[in-house]
PDB file of N, CA and C in Angstrom:
ATOM      1  N   MET A  19    -116.684 -12.992 218.942  1.00  0.00           N
ATOM      2  CA  MET A  19    -116.169 -13.522 220.366  1.00  0.00           C
ATOM      3  C   MET A  19    -117.302 -13.325 221.655  1.00  0.00           C
ATOM      4  N   GLY A  20    -118.386 -13.640 221.473  1.00  0.00           N
ATOM      5  CA  GLY A  20    -119.442 -13.275 222.665  1.00  0.00           C
ATOM      6  C   GLY A  20    -120.412 -12.555 222.450  1.00  0.00           C
ATOM      7  N   ALA A  21    -121.297 -11.945 223.143  1.00  0.00           N
ATOM      8  CA  ALA A  21    -122.015 -10.794 223.015  1.00  0.00           C
ATOM      9  C   ALA A  21    -121.247  -9.614 222.879  1.00  0.00           C
ATOM     10  N   ALA A  22    -121.731  -8.471 222.172  1.00  0.00           N
ATOM     11  CA  ALA A  22    -121.363  -7.561 222.357  1.00  0.00           C
ATOM     12  C   ALA A  22    -122.049  -6.471 223.741  1.00  0.00           C
ATOM     13  N   ARG A  23    -120.807  -5.872 224.364  1.00  0.00           N
ATOM     14  CA  ARG A  23    -121.274  -5.278 225.941  1.00  0.00           C
ATOM     15  C   ARG A  23    -121.149  -3.793 225.877  1.00  0.00           C
ATOM     16  N   LEU A  24    -121.661  -2.831 225.954  1.00  0.00           N
ATOM     17  CA  LEU A  24    -121.588  -1.388 226.194  1.00  0.00           C
ATOM     18  C   LEU A  24    -121.447  -0.997 227.646  1.00  0.00           C
ATOM     19  N   VAL A  25    -119.729  -1.150 227.887  1.00  0.00           N
ATOM     20  CA  VAL A  25    -119.306  -0.806 229.509  1.00  0.00           C
ATOM     21  C   VAL A  25    -118.402   0.468 229.683  1.00  0.00           C
ATOM     22  N   ARG A  26    -118.315   0.377 230.988  1.00  0.00           N
ATOM     23  CA  ARG A  26    -117.231   1.391 231.370  1.00  0.00           C
ATOM     24  C   ARG A  26    -115.938   0.329 231.363  1.00  0.00           C
ATOM     25  N   ALA A  27    -114.496   0.873 230.893  1.00  0.00           N
ATOM     26  CA  ALA A  27    -113.539   0.778 230.198  1.00  0.00           C
ATOM     27  C   ALA A  27    -112.781   0.299 231.926  1.00  0.00           C
ATOM     28  N   GLU A  28    -112.029  -0.867 231.870  1.00  0.00           N
ATOM     29  CA  GLU A  28    -111.601  -0.751 233.686  1.00  0.00           C
ATOM     30  C   GLU A  28    -109.890  -0.209 233.234  1.00  0.00           C
ATOM     31  N   GLY A  29    -109.830  -0.411 232.084  1.00  0.00           N
ATOM     32  CA  GLY A  29    -108.316   0.280 231.433  1.00  0.00           C
ATOM     33  C   GLY A  29    -107.053  -0.353 231.060  1.00  0.00           C
ATOM     34  N   ASP A  30    -107.681  -1.945 231.439  1.00  0.00           N
ATOM     35  CA  ASP A  30    -106.257  -2.632 230.803  1.00  0.00           C
ATOM     36  C   ASP A  30    -106.857  -3.773 229.758  1.00  0.00           C
ATOM     37  N   GLU A  31    -107.842  -3.192 229.067  1.00  0.00           N
ATOM     38  CA  GLU A  31    -108.654  -4.067 228.078  1.00  0.00           C
ATOM     39  C   GLU A  31    -107.811  -3.678 226.606  1.00  0.00           C
ATOM     40  N   THR A  32    -107.970  -4.540 225.924  1.00  0.00           N
ATOM     41  CA  THR A  32    -106.903  -4.624 224.794  1.00  0.00           C
ATOM     42  C   THR A  32    -107.971  -3.752 223.394  1.00  0.00           C
ATOM     43  N   PHE A  33    -107.285  -2.828 222.551  1.00  0.00           N
ATOM     44  CA  PHE A  33    -108.178  -2.352 221.414  1.00  0.00           C
ATOM     45  C   PHE A  33    -107.005  -2.200 220.427  1.00  0.00           C
ATOM     46  N   GLU A  34    -107.160  -3.246 219.435  1.00  0.00           N
ATOM     47  CA  GLU A  34    -105.992  -3.283 218.390  1.00  0.00           C
ATOM     48  C   GLU A  34    -106.784  -2.487 217.385  1.00  0.00           C
ATOM     49  N   THR A  35    -105.816  -1.564 216.650  1.00  0.00           N
ATOM     50  CA  THR A  35    -106.188  -0.216 215.839  1.00  0.00           C
ATOM     51  C   THR A  35    -104.755  -0.563 215.262  1.00  0.00           C
ATOM     52  N   THR A  36    -104.703   0.716 214.423  1.00  0.00           N
ATOM     53  CA  THR A  36    -103.500   1.091 213.109  1.00  0.00           C
ATOM     54  C   THR A  36    -103.046   2.708 213.949  1.00  0.00           C
ATOM     55  N   ALA A  37    -101.907   3.118 213.755  1.00  0.00           N
ATOM     56  CA  ALA A  37    -101.501   4.404 213.688  1.00  0.00           C
ATOM     57  C   ALA A  37    -100.465   4.696 212.959  1.00  0.00           C
ATOM     58  N   GLY A  38    -100.599   5.400 212.149  1.00  0.00           N
ATOM     59  CA  GLY A  38     -99.293   5.421 210.856  1.00  0.00           C
ATOM     60  C   GLY A  38     -99.252   4.490 210.198  1.00  0.00           C
ATOM     61  N   GLY A  39    -100.747   3.787 209.927  1.00  0.00           N
ATOM     62  CA  GLY A  39    -100.603   2.651 208.969  1.00  0.00           C
ATOM     63  C   GLY A  39    -100.331   1.337 209.212  1.00  0.00           C
ATOM     64  N   GLU A  40     -99.310   1.303 210.837  1.00  0.00           N
ATOM     65  CA  GLU A  40     -99.212   0.214 211.528  1.00  0.00           C
ATOM     66  C   GLU A  40     -99.821  -0.415 212.360  1.00  0.00           C
ATOM     67  N   PRO A  41     -99.987  -1.934 212.819  1.00  0.00           N
ATOM     68  CA  PRO A  41    -100.575  -2.277 213.855  1.00  0.00           C
ATOM     69  C   PRO A  41    -100.492  -1.701 214.920  1.00  0.00           C
ATOM     70  N   VAL A  42    -101.258  -1.599 216.500  1.00  0.00           N
ATOM     71  CA  VAL A  42    -101.000  -0.898 217.397  1.00  0.00           C
ATOM     72  C   VAL A  42    -101.930  -1.671 218.280  1.00  0.00           C
ATOM     73  N   VAL A  43    -101.771  -1.673 219.780  1.00  0.00           N
ATOM     74  CA  VAL A  43    -102.651  -2.210 220.578  1.00  0.00           C
ATOM     75  C   VAL A  43    -102.815  -1.132 221.599  1.00  0.00           C
ATOM     76  N   GLU A  44    -103.732  -0.312 221.821  1.00  0.00           N
ATOM     77  CA  GLU A  44    -103.945   0.589 223.030  1.00  0.00           C
ATOM     78  C   GLU A  44    -105.103   0.144 224.066  1.00  0.00           C
ATOM     79  N   HIS A  45    -105.205   1.052 225.079  1.00  0.00           N
ATOM     80  CA  HIS A  45    -105.724   0.406 226.137  1.00  0.00           C
ATOM     81  C   HIS A  45    -106.952   1.762 226.516  1.00  0.00           C
ATOM     82  N   PRO A  46    -108.051   1.694 226.655  1.00  0.00           N
ATOM     83  CA  PRO A  46    -109.112   2.700 226.858  1.00  0.00           C
ATOM     84  C   PRO A  46    -108.753   3.501 228.336  1.00  0.00           C
ATOM     85  N   SER A  47    -108.992   4.420 228.415  1.00  0.00           N
ATOM     86  CA  SER A  47    -108.958   5.110 229.353  1.00  0.00           C
ATOM     87  C   SER A  47    -109.838   4.511 231.049  1.00  0.00           C
ATOM     88  N   PRO A  48    -109.521   4.358 232.131  1.00  0.00           N
ATOM     89  CA  PRO A  48    -110.616   3.839 232.949  1.00  0.00           C
ATOM     90  C   PRO A  48    -111.864   4.706 233.021  1.00  0.00           C
ATOM     91  N   GLY A  49    -112.643   4.149 233.218  1.00  0.00           N
ATOM     92  CA  GLY A  49    -114.180   4.649 233.093  1.00  0.00           C
ATOM     93  C   GLY A  49    -114.698   5.605 231.570  1.00  0.00           C
ATOM     94  N   GLU A  50    -113.789   4.883 230.561  1.00  0.00           N
ATOM     95  CA  GLU A  50    -114.330   5.253 229.466  1.00  0.00           C
ATOM     96  C   GLU A  50    -115.636   4.404 228.983  1.00  0.00           C
ATOM     97  N   VAL A  51    -116.496   4.875 228.199  1.00  0.00           N
ATOM     98  CA  VAL A  51    -117.318   3.923 227.577  1.00  0.00           C
ATOM     99  C   VAL A  51    -116.751   3.378 226.331  1.00  0.00           C
ATOM    100  N   VAL A  52    -117.127   1.754 226.319  1.00  0.00           N
ATOM    101  CA  VAL A  52    -116.541   1.127 225.200  1.00  0.00           C
ATOM    102  C   VAL A  52    -117.796   0.161 225.226  1.00  0.00           C
ATOM    103  N   TRP A  53    -117.486  -0.384 223.871  1.00  0.00           N
ATOM    104  CA  TRP A  53    -117.920  -1.777 223.362  1.00  0.00           C
ATOM    105  C   TRP A  53    -117.034  -2.810 223.384  1.00  0.00           C
ATOM    106  N   ARG A  54    -117.663  -3.599 223.997  1.00  0.00           N
ATOM    107  CA  ARG A  54    -116.259  -4.993 223.766  1.00  0.00           C
ATOM    108  C   ARG A  54    -116.972  -6.279 223.783  1.00  0.00           C
ATOM    109  N   ASP A  55    -116.141  -7.413 223.699  1.00  0.00           N
ATOM    110  CA  ASP A  55    -116.533  -8.735 223.792  1.00  0.00           C
ATOM    111  C   ASP A  55    -115.423  -9.361 224.387  1.00  0.00           C
ATOM    112  N   GLU A  56    -115.562 -10.745 224.080  1.00  0.00           N
ATOM    113  CA  GLU A  56    -114.832 -11.680 225.636  1.00  0.00           C
ATOM    114  C   GLU A  56    -113.078 -11.382 224.940  1.00  0.00           C
ATOM    115  N   ALA A  57    -113.031 -10.686 223.783  1.00  0.00           N
ATOM    116  CA  ALA A  57    -111.594 -10.791 223.241  1.00  0.00           C
ATOM    117  C   ALA A  57    -111.118  -9.553 223.291  1.00  0.00           C
ATOM    118  N   GLY A  58    -111.658  -8.385 223.811  1.00  0.00           N
ATOM    119  CA  GLY A  58    -111.430  -6.777 223.891  1.00  0.00           C
ATOM    120  C   GLY A  58    -112.238  -6.181 223.325  1.00  0.00           C
ATOM    121  N   VAL A  59    -112.023  -4.964 223.567  1.00  0.00           N
ATOM    122  CA  VAL A  59    -112.873  -3.611 223.313  1.00  0.00           C
ATOM    123  C   VAL A  59    -112.437  -3.696 221.587  1.00  0.00           C
ATOM    124  N   THR A  60    -114.276  -3.415 220.822  1.00  0.00           N
ATOM    125  CA  THR A  60    -114.268  -2.979 219.864  1.00  0.00           C
ATOM    126  C   THR A  60    -114.698  -1.941 219.346  1.00  0.00           C
ATOM    127  N   CYS A  61    -115.014  -1.112 220.105  1.00  0.00           N
ATOM    128  CA  CYS A  61    -115.491   0.177 219.857  1.00  0.00           C
ATOM    129  C   CYS A  61    -115.096   1.101 220.753  1.00  0.00           C
ATOM    130  N   ARG A  62    -114.402   2.000 220.205  1.00  0.00           N
ATOM    131  CA  ARG A  62    -113.989   3.218 221.398  1.00  0.00           C
ATOM    132  C   ARG A  62    -114.886   5.256 221.372  1.00  0.00           C
ATOM    133  N   ARG A  63    -114.876   5.687 222.362  1.00  0.00           N
ATOM    134  CA  ARG A  63    -115.437   6.856 222.042  1.00  0.00           C
ATOM    135  C   ARG A  63    -116.731   7.148 221.110  1.00  0.00           C
ATOM    136  N   TRP A  64    -117.774   6.363 221.827  1.00  0.00           N
ATOM    137  CA  TRP A  64    -119.103   6.405 221.612  1.00  0.00           C
ATOM    138  C   TRP A  64    -119.018   6.174 219.793  1.00  0.00           C
ATOM    139  N   ASN A  65    -118.312   5.079 219.655  1.00  0.00           N
ATOM    140  CA  ASN A  65    -118.825   4.928 218.025  1.00  0.00           C
ATOM    141  C   ASN A  65    -117.324   5.410 217.130  1.00  0.00           C
ATOM    142  N   TRP A  66    -116.781   6.314 217.613  1.00  0.00           N
ATOM    143  CA  TRP A  66    -115.749   7.286 216.560  1.00  0.00           C
ATOM    144  C   TRP A  66    -114.510   6.341 215.890  1.00  0.00           C
ATOM    145  N   ARG A  67    -114.070   5.245 217.290  1.00  0.00           N
ATOM    146  CA  ARG A  67    -113.083   4.558 216.713  1.00  0.00           C
ATOM    147  C   ARG A  67    -113.480   2.897 216.856  1.00  0.00           C
ATOM    148  N   GLN A  68    -113.322   2.411 215.905  1.00  0.00           N
ATOM    149  CA  GLN A  68    -113.386   0.789 215.808  1.00  0.00           C
ATOM    150  C   GLN A  68    -112.115   0.089 215.778  1.00  0.00           C
ATOM    151  N   CYS A  69    -112.034  -1.359 216.243  1.00  0.00           N
ATOM    152  CA  CYS A  69    -111.027  -1.912 216.225  1.00  0.00           C
ATOM    153  C   CYS A  69    -110.808  -2.506 214.805  1.00  0.00           C
ATOM    154  N   THR A  70    -109.343  -2.871 214.441  1.00  0.00           N
ATOM    155  CA  THR A  70    -108.963  -3.663 213.073  1.00  0.00           C
ATOM    156  C   THR A  70    -109.604  -4.700 213.404  1.00  0.00           C
ATOM    157  N   ARG A  71    -109.551  -5.635 214.162  1.00  0.00           N
ATOM    158  CA  ARG A  71    -110.220  -7.255 214.484  1.00  0.00           C
ATOM    159  C   ARG A  71    -111.457  -7.026 214.081  1.00  0.00           C
ATOM    160  N   THR A  72    -112.192  -6.413 214.016  1.00  0.00           N
ATOM    161  CA  THR A  72    -114.350  -6.721 213.625  1.00  0.00           C
ATOM    162  C   THR A  72    -114.169  -5.833 212.409  1.00  0.00           C
ATOM    163  N   ARG A  73    -113.026  -5.285 211.864  1.00  0.00           N
ATOM    164  CA  ARG A  73    -113.517  -4.642 210.411  1.00  0.00           C
ATOM    165  C   ARG A  73    -114.405  -5.403 209.163  1.00  0.00           C
ATOM    166  N   LEU A  74    -115.205  -4.482 208.129  1.00  0.00           N
ATOM    167  CA  LEU A  74    -115.505  -5.254 207.479  1.00  0.00           C
ATOM    168  C   LEU A  74    -114.830  -5.302 206.098  1.00  0.00           C
ATOM    169  N   THR A  75    -114.554  -6.537 205.688  1.00  0.00           N
ATOM    170  CA  THR A  75    -113.794  -6.974 204.288  1.00  0.00           C
ATOM    171  C   THR A  75    -114.699  -7.507 203.239  1.00  0.00           C
ATOM    172  N   HIS A  76    -114.095  -7.414 202.502  1.00  0.00           N
ATOM    173  CA  HIS A  76    -114.958  -8.500 201.420  1.00  0.00           C
ATOM    174  C   HIS A  76    -115.085  -9.861 201.636  1.00  0.00           C
ATOM    175  N   ALA A  77    -114.139 -10.559 202.731  1.00  0.00           N
ATOM    176  CA  ALA A  77    -114.555 -11.940 203.325  1.00  0.00           C
ATOM    177  C   ALA A  77    -115.557 -11.853 204.314  1.00  0.00           C
ATOM    178  N   THR A  78    -115.970 -11.020 204.815  1.00  0.00           N
ATOM    179  CA  THR A  78    -117.029 -10.798 205.683  1.00  0.00           C
ATOM    180  C   THR A  78    -118.401 -11.171 205.451  1.00  0.00           C
ATOM    181  N   THR A  79    -118.786 -12.080 206.441  1.00  0.00           N
ATOM    182  CA  THR A  79    -120.137 -13.009 205.859  1.00  0.00           C
ATOM    183  C   THR A  79    -120.884 -12.793 207.522  1.00  0.00           C
ATOM    184  N   ARG A  80    -120.630 -12.162 208.357  1.00  0.00           N
ATOM    185  CA  ARG A  80    -121.285 -11.769 209.552  1.00  0.00           C
ATOM    186  C   ARG A  80    -121.036 -10.812 210.037  1.00  0.00           C
ATOM    187  N   ALA A  81    -122.208  -9.580 210.260  1.00  0.00           N
ATOM    188  CA  ALA A  81    -121.382  -8.302 210.820  1.00  0.00           C
ATOM    189  C   ALA A  81    -122.996  -7.625 211.797  1.00  0.00           C
ATOM    190  N   MET A  82    -122.448  -6.982 212.470  1.00  0.00           N
ATOM    191  CA  MET A  82    -123.325  -6.257 213.706  1.00  0.00           C
ATOM    192  C   MET A  82    -123.312  -4.751 213.675  1.00  0.00           C
ATOM    193  N   PHE A  83    -123.986  -4.022 213.155  1.00  0.00           N
ATOM    194  CA  PHE A  83    -123.843  -2.612 213.061  1.00  0.00           C
ATOM    195  C   PHE A  83    -125.115  -1.588 214.463  1.00  0.00           C
ATOM    196  N   VAL A  84    -124.290  -1.186 215.138  1.00  0.00           N
ATOM    197  CA  VAL A  84    -124.734  -0.209 216.350  1.00  0.00           C
ATOM    198  C   VAL A  84    -125.147   1.093 215.713  1.00  0.00           C
ATOM    199  N   LEU A  85    -126.167   1.700 215.508  1.00  0.00           N
ATOM    200  CA  LEU A  85    -126.515   2.964 215.796  1.00  0.00           C
ATOM    201  C   LEU A  85    -127.114   3.426 216.846  1.00  0.00           C
ATOM    202  N   ASP A  86    -126.536   4.280 217.363  1.00  0.00           N
ATOM    203  CA  ASP A  86    -126.853   4.995 218.675  1.00  0.00           C
ATOM    204  C   ASP A  86    -127.390   6.388 218.606  1.00  0.00           C
ATOM    205  N   ALA A  87    -128.284   7.111 219.102  1.00  0.00           N
ATOM    206  CA  ALA A  87    -128.887   8.489 219.032  1.00  0.00           C
ATOM    207  C   ALA A  87    -128.359   9.217 220.466  1.00  0.00           C
ATOM    208  N   LEU A  88    -127.844  10.161 220.009  1.00  0.00           N
ATOM    209  CA  LEU A  88    -127.240  11.005 221.111  1.00  0.00           C
ATOM    210  C   LEU A  88    -127.898  12.314 220.921  1.00  0.00           C
ATOM    211  N   GLY A  89    -128.210  13.003 221.632  1.00  0.00           N
ATOM    212  CA  GLY A  89    -129.082  14.701 221.525  1.00  0.00           C
ATOM    213  C   GLY A  89    -130.018  14.181 220.990  1.00  0.00           C
ATOM    214  N   PRO A  90    -130.227  15.279 219.811  1.00  0.00           N
ATOM    215  CA  PRO A  90    -131.590  15.482 219.190  1.00  0.00           C
ATOM    216  C   PRO A  90    -132.504  14.936 218.635  1.00  0.00           C
ATOM    217  N   MET A  91    -131.557  13.501 218.413  1.00  0.00           N
ATOM    218  CA  MET A  91    -132.340  12.645 217.327  1.00  0.00           C
ATOM    219  C   MET A  91    -133.176  11.617 218.225  1.00  0.00           C
ATOM    220  N   ASP A  92    -134.584  11.716 217.794  1.00  0.00           N
ATOM    221  CA  ASP A  92    -135.192  10.790 218.131  1.00  0.00           C
ATOM    222  C   ASP A  92    -135.580   9.083 217.744  1.00  0.00           C
ATOM    223  N   ASP A  93    -136.046   8.299 218.506  1.00  0.00           N
ATOM    224  CA  ASP A  93    -136.551   7.230 217.923  1.00  0.00           C
ATOM    225  C   ASP A  93    -137.057   6.828 216.067  1.00  0.00           C
ATOM    226  N   THR A  94    -137.506   7.793 216.276  1.00  0.00           N
ATOM    227  CA  THR A  94    -138.292   7.478 214.899  1.00  0.00           C
ATOM    228  C   THR A  94    -137.031   7.826 213.836  1.00  0.00           C
ATOM    229  N   ALA A  95    -136.362   8.622 214.027  1.00  0.00           N
ATOM    230  CA  ALA A  95    -134.913   9.469 213.315  1.00  0.00           C
ATOM    231  C   ALA A  95    -133.907   8.192 213.138  1.00  0.00           C
ATOM    232  N   LEU A  96    -133.905   7.468 214.168  1.00  0.00           N
ATOM    233  CA  LEU A  96    -133.034   6.323 214.221  1.00  0.00           C
ATOM    234  C   LEU A  96    -133.463   4.909 213.681  1.00  0.00           C
ATOM    235  N   LYS A  97    -134.676   4.834 213.903  1.00  0.00           N
ATOM    236  CA  LYS A  97    -135.522   3.901 213.072  1.00  0.00           C
ATOM    237  C   LYS A  97    -134.945   3.657 211.510  1.00  0.00           C
ATOM    238  N   ALA A  98    -135.486   5.011 211.221  1.00  0.00           N
ATOM    239  CA  ALA A  98    -135.398   5.612 209.516  1.00  0.00           C
ATOM    240  C   ALA A  98    -133.868   5.261 209.735  1.00  0.00           C
ATOM    241  N   ALA A  99    -132.910   5.700 210.108  1.00  0.00           N
ATOM    242  CA  ALA A  99    -131.766   5.470 209.579  1.00  0.00           C
ATOM    243  C   ALA A  99    -131.155   3.940 209.610  1.00  0.00           C
ATOM    244  N   GLY A 100    -131.759   3.018 210.358  1.00  0.00           N
ATOM    245  CA  GLY A 100    -131.491   1.824 210.451  1.00  0.00           C
ATOM    246  C   GLY A 100    -132.059   1.032 209.216  1.00  0.00           C
ATOM    247  N   ASP A 101    -133.780   1.692 208.487  1.00  0.00           N
ATOM    248  CA  ASP A 101    -133.886   0.872 207.788  1.00  0.00           C
ATOM    249  C   ASP A 101    -133.345   1.456 206.570  1.00  0.00           C
ATOM    250  N   HIS A 102    -132.617   2.525 206.449  1.00  0.00           N
ATOM    251  CA  HIS A 102    -131.832   3.142 205.427  1.00  0.00           C
ATOM    252  C   HIS A 102    -130.771   2.461 205.006  1.00  0.00           C
ATOM    253  N   LEU A 103    -130.449   1.502 206.599  1.00  0.00           N
ATOM    254  CA  LEU A 103    -129.131   0.567 206.187  1.00  0.00           C
ATOM    255  C   LEU A 103    -129.636  -0.557 205.570  1.00  0.00           C
ATOM    256  N   MET A 104    -130.576  -0.976 206.020  1.00  0.00           N
ATOM    257  CA  MET A 104    -131.352  -2.501 205.750  1.00  0.00           C
ATOM    258  C   MET A 104    -131.624  -2.280 203.987  1.00  0.00           C
ATOM    259  N   GLU A 105    -131.995  -1.408 203.935  1.00  0.00           N
ATOM    260  CA  GLU A 105    -132.149  -1.644 202.550  1.00  0.00           C
ATOM    261  C   GLU A 105    -131.055  -1.437 201.591  1.00  0.00           C
ATOM    262  N   ALA A 106    -130.281  -0.829 201.821  1.00  0.00           N
ATOM    263  CA  ALA A 106    -128.498  -0.529 201.573  1.00  0.00           C
ATOM    264  C   ALA A 106    -128.158  -1.943 201.078  1.00  0.00           C
ATOM    265  N   LEU A 107    -128.089  -2.189 202.466  1.00  0.00           N
ATOM    266  CA  LEU A 107    -127.322  -3.809 202.559  1.00  0.00           C
ATOM    267  C   LEU A 107    -128.179  -4.985 201.814  1.00  0.00           C
ATOM    268  N   THR A 108    -129.675  -4.849 201.494  1.00  0.00           N
ATOM    269  CA  THR A 108    -130.338  -5.843 200.959  1.00  0.00           C
ATOM    270  C   THR A 108    -130.211  -5.722 199.676  1.00  0.00           C
ATOM    271  N   ASP A 109    -129.905  -4.345 198.976  1.00  0.00           N
ATOM    272  CA  ASP A 109    -129.377  -3.749 197.580  1.00  0.00           C
ATOM    273  C   ASP A 109    -128.252  -4.655 197.371  1.00  0.00           C
ATOM    274  N   ALA A 110    -126.925  -4.206 197.740  1.00  0.00           N
ATOM    275  CA  ALA A 110    -125.650  -4.560 197.615  1.00  0.00           C
ATOM    276  C   ALA A 110    -125.846  -6.338 197.746  1.00  0.00           C
ATOM    277  N   GLY A 111    -126.613  -6.788 198.514  1.00  0.00           N
ATOM    278  CA  GLY A 111    -126.363  -8.460 198.787  1.00  0.00           C
ATOM    279  C   GLY A 111    -127.961  -9.124 198.666  1.00  0.00           C
ATOM    280  N   PRO A 112    -128.544  -9.349 197.993  1.00  0.00           N
ATOM    281  CA  PRO A 112    -129.951  -9.247 197.638  1.00  0.00           C
ATOM    282  C   PRO A 112    -130.061 -10.920 198.426  1.00  0.00           C
ATOM    283  N   GLY A 113    -129.069 -11.708 198.720  1.00  0.00           N
ATOM    284  CA  GLY A 113    -129.094 -13.312 199.418  1.00  0.00           C
ATOM    285  C   GLY A 113    -129.191 -12.554 201.199  1.00  0.00           C
ATOM    286  N   VAL A 114    -128.723 -11.415 201.324  1.00  0.00           N
ATOM    287  CA  VAL A 114    -128.737 -10.931 203.058  1.00  0.00           C
ATOM    288  C   VAL A 114    -129.849 -11.206 203.781  1.00  0.00           C
ATOM    289  N   THR A 115    -129.294 -12.232 205.035  1.00  0.00           N
ATOM    290  CA  THR A 115    -130.352 -11.852 206.110  1.00  0.00           C
ATOM    291  C   THR A 115    -130.142 -10.584 207.371  1.00  0.00           C
ATOM    292  N   LEU A 116    -131.106 -10.366 207.582  1.00  0.00           N
ATOM    293  CA  LEU A 116    -131.264  -9.236 208.429  1.00  0.00           C
ATOM    294  C   LEU A 116    -131.964  -9.282 209.957  1.00  0.00           C
ATOM    295  N   ALA A 117    -131.598  -8.601 210.579  1.00  0.00           N
ATOM    296  CA  ALA A 117    -132.507  -8.696 211.881  1.00  0.00           C
ATOM    297  C   ALA A 117    -132.193  -7.185 212.351  1.00  0.00           C
ATOM    298  N   SER A 118    -133.166  -6.641 212.987  1.00  0.00           N
ATOM    299  CA  SER A 118    -133.017  -5.466 213.937  1.00  0.00           C
ATOM    300  C   SER A 118    -133.539  -5.159 214.999  1.00  0.00           C
ATOM    301  N   ARG A 119    -132.884  -4.520 216.206  1.00  0.00           N
ATOM    302  CA  ARG A 119    -134.396  -4.140 217.225  1.00  0.00           C
ATOM    303  C   ARG A 119    -133.609  -3.089 217.644  1.00  0.00           C
ATOM    304  N   LEU A 120    -134.804  -2.291 218.334  1.00  0.00           N
ATOM    305  CA  LEU A 120    -134.427  -0.910 219.384  1.00  0.00           C
ATOM    306  C   LEU A 120    -134.487  -0.909 220.520  1.00  0.00           C
ATOM    307  N   VAL A 121    -133.359  -0.815 220.993  1.00  0.00           N
ATOM    308  CA  VAL A 121    -133.089  -0.929 222.533  1.00  0.00           C
ATOM    309  C   VAL A 121    -133.068   0.721 222.995  1.00  0.00           C
ATOM    310  N   GLY A 122    -134.182   0.744 223.940  1.00  0.00           N
ATOM    311  CA  GLY A 122    -134.265   2.152 224.678  1.00  0.00           C
ATOM    312  C   GLY A 122    -133.671   2.208 226.015  1.00  0.00           C
ATOM    313  N   ALA A 123    -133.701   3.266 226.519  1.00  0.00           N
ATOM    314  CA  ALA A 123    -133.005   3.712 227.959  1.00  0.00           C
ATOM    315  C   ALA A 123    -133.790   2.783 229.101  1.00  0.00           C
ATOM    316  N   ALA A 124    -132.693   2.749 229.996  1.00  0.00           N
ATOM    317  CA  ALA A 124    -133.497   2.114 231.036  1.00  0.00           C
ATOM    318  C   ALA A 124    -134.601   2.836 232.033  1.00  0.00           C
ATOM    319  N   ALA A 125    -135.785   2.198 232.245  1.00  0.00           N
ATOM    320  CA  ALA A 125    -136.798   3.255 232.876  1.00  0.00           C
ATOM    321  C   ALA A 125    -136.129   3.793 234.260  1.00  0.00           C
TER     322      ALA A 125
END
């Protein structure tokens, strides 16, 4: 549903999740940092809460993984984690096509 963007929420965006095993729609707090696309919020709380709309299933054919580093993790360790994920995905599906990029802080 369009490009993923890291933004501060307005507070009226939709976030599809579950509570007690039932589907619910939540709204992030105004100013909360979220990942979102054109359809709504895909991830809240600095990647601690993912929505149900973009979850992985056995039928998933395309996915995007966001790895971020806060605190003591440096770019070398972050790249190593990404490389490990890519290796595991290749082992799980030898025909998989992968791409990666490292986005740094703005100067």
